[in-house]
CSV table of C-alpha atoms in Angstrom, one decimal:
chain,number,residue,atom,x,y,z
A,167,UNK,CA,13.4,59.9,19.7
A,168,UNK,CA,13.7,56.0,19.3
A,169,UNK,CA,14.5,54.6,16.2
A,170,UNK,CA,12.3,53.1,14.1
A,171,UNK,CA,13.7,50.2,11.7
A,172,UNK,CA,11.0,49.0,10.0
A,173,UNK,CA,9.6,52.3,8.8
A,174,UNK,CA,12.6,52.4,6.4
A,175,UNK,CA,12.4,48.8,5.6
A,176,UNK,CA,8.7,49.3,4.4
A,177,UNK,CA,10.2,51.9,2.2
A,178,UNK,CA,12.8,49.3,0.7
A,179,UNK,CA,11.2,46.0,0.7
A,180,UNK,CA,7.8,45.3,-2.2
A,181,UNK,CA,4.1,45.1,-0.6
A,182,UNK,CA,3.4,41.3,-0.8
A,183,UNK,CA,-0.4,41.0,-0.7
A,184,UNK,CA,-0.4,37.9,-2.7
A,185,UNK,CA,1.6,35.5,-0.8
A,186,UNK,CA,2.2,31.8,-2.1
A,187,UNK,CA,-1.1,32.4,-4.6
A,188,UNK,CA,0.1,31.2,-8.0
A,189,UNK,CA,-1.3,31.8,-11.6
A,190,UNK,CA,-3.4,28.7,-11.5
A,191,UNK,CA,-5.4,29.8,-8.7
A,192,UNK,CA,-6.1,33.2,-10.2
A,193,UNK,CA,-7.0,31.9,-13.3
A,194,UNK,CA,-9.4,29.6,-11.3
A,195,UNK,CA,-10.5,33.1,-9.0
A,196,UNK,CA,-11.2,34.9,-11.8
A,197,UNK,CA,-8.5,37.3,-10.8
A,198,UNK,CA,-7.1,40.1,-13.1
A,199,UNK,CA,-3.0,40.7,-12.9
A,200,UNK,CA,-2.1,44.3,-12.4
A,201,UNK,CA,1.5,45.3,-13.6
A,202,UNK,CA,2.3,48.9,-12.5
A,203,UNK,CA,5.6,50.7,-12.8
A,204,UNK,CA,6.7,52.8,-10.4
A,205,UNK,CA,8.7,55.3,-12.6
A,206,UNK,CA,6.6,56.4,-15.3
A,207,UNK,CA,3.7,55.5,-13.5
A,208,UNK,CA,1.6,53.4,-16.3
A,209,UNK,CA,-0.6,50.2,-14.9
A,210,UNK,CA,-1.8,47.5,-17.5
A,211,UNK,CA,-4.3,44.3,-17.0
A,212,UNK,CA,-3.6,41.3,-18.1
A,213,UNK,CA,-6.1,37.6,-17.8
A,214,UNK,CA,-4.5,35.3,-15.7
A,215,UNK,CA,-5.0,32.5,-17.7
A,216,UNK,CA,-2.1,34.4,-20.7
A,217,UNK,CA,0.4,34.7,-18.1
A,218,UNK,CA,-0.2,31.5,-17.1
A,219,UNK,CA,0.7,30.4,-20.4
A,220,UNK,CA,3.8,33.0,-20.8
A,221,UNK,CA,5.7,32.2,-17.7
A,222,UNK,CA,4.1,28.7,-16.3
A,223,UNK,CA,2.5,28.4,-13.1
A,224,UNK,CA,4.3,30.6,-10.9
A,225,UNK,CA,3.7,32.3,-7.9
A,226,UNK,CA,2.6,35.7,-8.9
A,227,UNK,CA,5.0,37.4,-5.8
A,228,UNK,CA,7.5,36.3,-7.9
A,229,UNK,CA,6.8,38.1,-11.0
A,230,UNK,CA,7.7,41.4,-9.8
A,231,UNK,CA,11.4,41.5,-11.1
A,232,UNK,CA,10.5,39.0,-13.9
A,233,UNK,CA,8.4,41.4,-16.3
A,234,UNK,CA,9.9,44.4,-18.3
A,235,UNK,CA,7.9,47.8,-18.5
A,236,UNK,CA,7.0,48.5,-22.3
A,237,UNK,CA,7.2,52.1,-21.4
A,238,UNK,CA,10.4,53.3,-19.9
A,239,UNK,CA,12.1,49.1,-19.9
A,240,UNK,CA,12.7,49.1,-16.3
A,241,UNK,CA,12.4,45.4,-15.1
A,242,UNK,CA,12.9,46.9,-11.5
A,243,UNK,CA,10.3,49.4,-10.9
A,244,UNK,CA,7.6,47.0,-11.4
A,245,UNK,CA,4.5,45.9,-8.6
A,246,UNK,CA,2.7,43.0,-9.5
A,247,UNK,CA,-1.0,41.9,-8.1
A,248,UNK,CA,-3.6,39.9,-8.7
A,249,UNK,CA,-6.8,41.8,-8.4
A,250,UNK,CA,-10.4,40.9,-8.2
A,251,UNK,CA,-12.0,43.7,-9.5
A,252,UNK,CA,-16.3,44.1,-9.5
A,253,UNK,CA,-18.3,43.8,-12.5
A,254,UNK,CA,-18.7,47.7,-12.5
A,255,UNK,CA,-14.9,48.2,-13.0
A,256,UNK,CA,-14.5,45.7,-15.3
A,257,UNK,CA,-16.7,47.0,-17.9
A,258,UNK,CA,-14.6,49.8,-18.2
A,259,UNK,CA,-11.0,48.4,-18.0
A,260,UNK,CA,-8.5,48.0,-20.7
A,261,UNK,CA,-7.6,44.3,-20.3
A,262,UNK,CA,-4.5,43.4,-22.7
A,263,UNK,CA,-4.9,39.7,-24.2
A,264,UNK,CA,-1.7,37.3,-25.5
A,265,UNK,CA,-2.4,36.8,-29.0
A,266,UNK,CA,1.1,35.7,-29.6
A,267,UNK,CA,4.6,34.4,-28.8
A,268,UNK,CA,7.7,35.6,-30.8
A,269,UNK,CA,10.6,33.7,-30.0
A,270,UNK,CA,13.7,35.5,-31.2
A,271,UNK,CA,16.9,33.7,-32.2
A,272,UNK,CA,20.1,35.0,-31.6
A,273,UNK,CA,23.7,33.6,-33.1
A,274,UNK,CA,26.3,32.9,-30.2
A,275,UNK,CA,29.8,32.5,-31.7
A,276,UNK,CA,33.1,31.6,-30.6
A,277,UNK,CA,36.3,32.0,-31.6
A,278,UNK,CA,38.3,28.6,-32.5
């Protein structure tokens, strides 16, 4: 029985259907991003045009270790697409909307 590398690369390696499309296009598409975790299985929506403004225009490939789950805070577990959904399954998606930025500030000390 031959050996087949790539099956258990496919395992290893992230799905890139998105490759070099970056948050300006989808925004000009009309696209939807899709963030799904892999470990507690939850998948949110978010417009284009917020994460745009969140992380600058990126490629969205390259989001995929960049965002944190809100459920179980995996950073690692996370698949990120941009989607173009039809109008029939848009009317009845959840679609989360940046309504603002909270910068935290943290002290760094050192000893003298």
């Amino acid at each position: 029985m031959p050996n087949h590398p790539s099956r258990s690369l496919s395992v290893l390696m992230p799905r890139r259907d998105n490759i070099g499309l970056t948050l300006k296009q989808t925004h000009d598409l009309g696209m939807l991003i899709r963030v799904r975790c892999n470990m507690c299985r939850r998948t949110r929506h978010y417009h284009s045009a917020d994460m745009l403004m969140l992380l600058g225009n990126i490629e969205v490939d390259s989001m995929m270790g960049r965002l944190k789950c809100e459920g179980c805070g995996l950073k690692d577990a996370t698949e990120v697409y941009a989607v173009d959904l039809p109008a029939s399954e848009r009317q009845s998606l959840r679609v989360r909307t940046l309504t603002a930025i909270k910068i935290i500030r943290r002290p760094v000390w050192r000893e003298d």
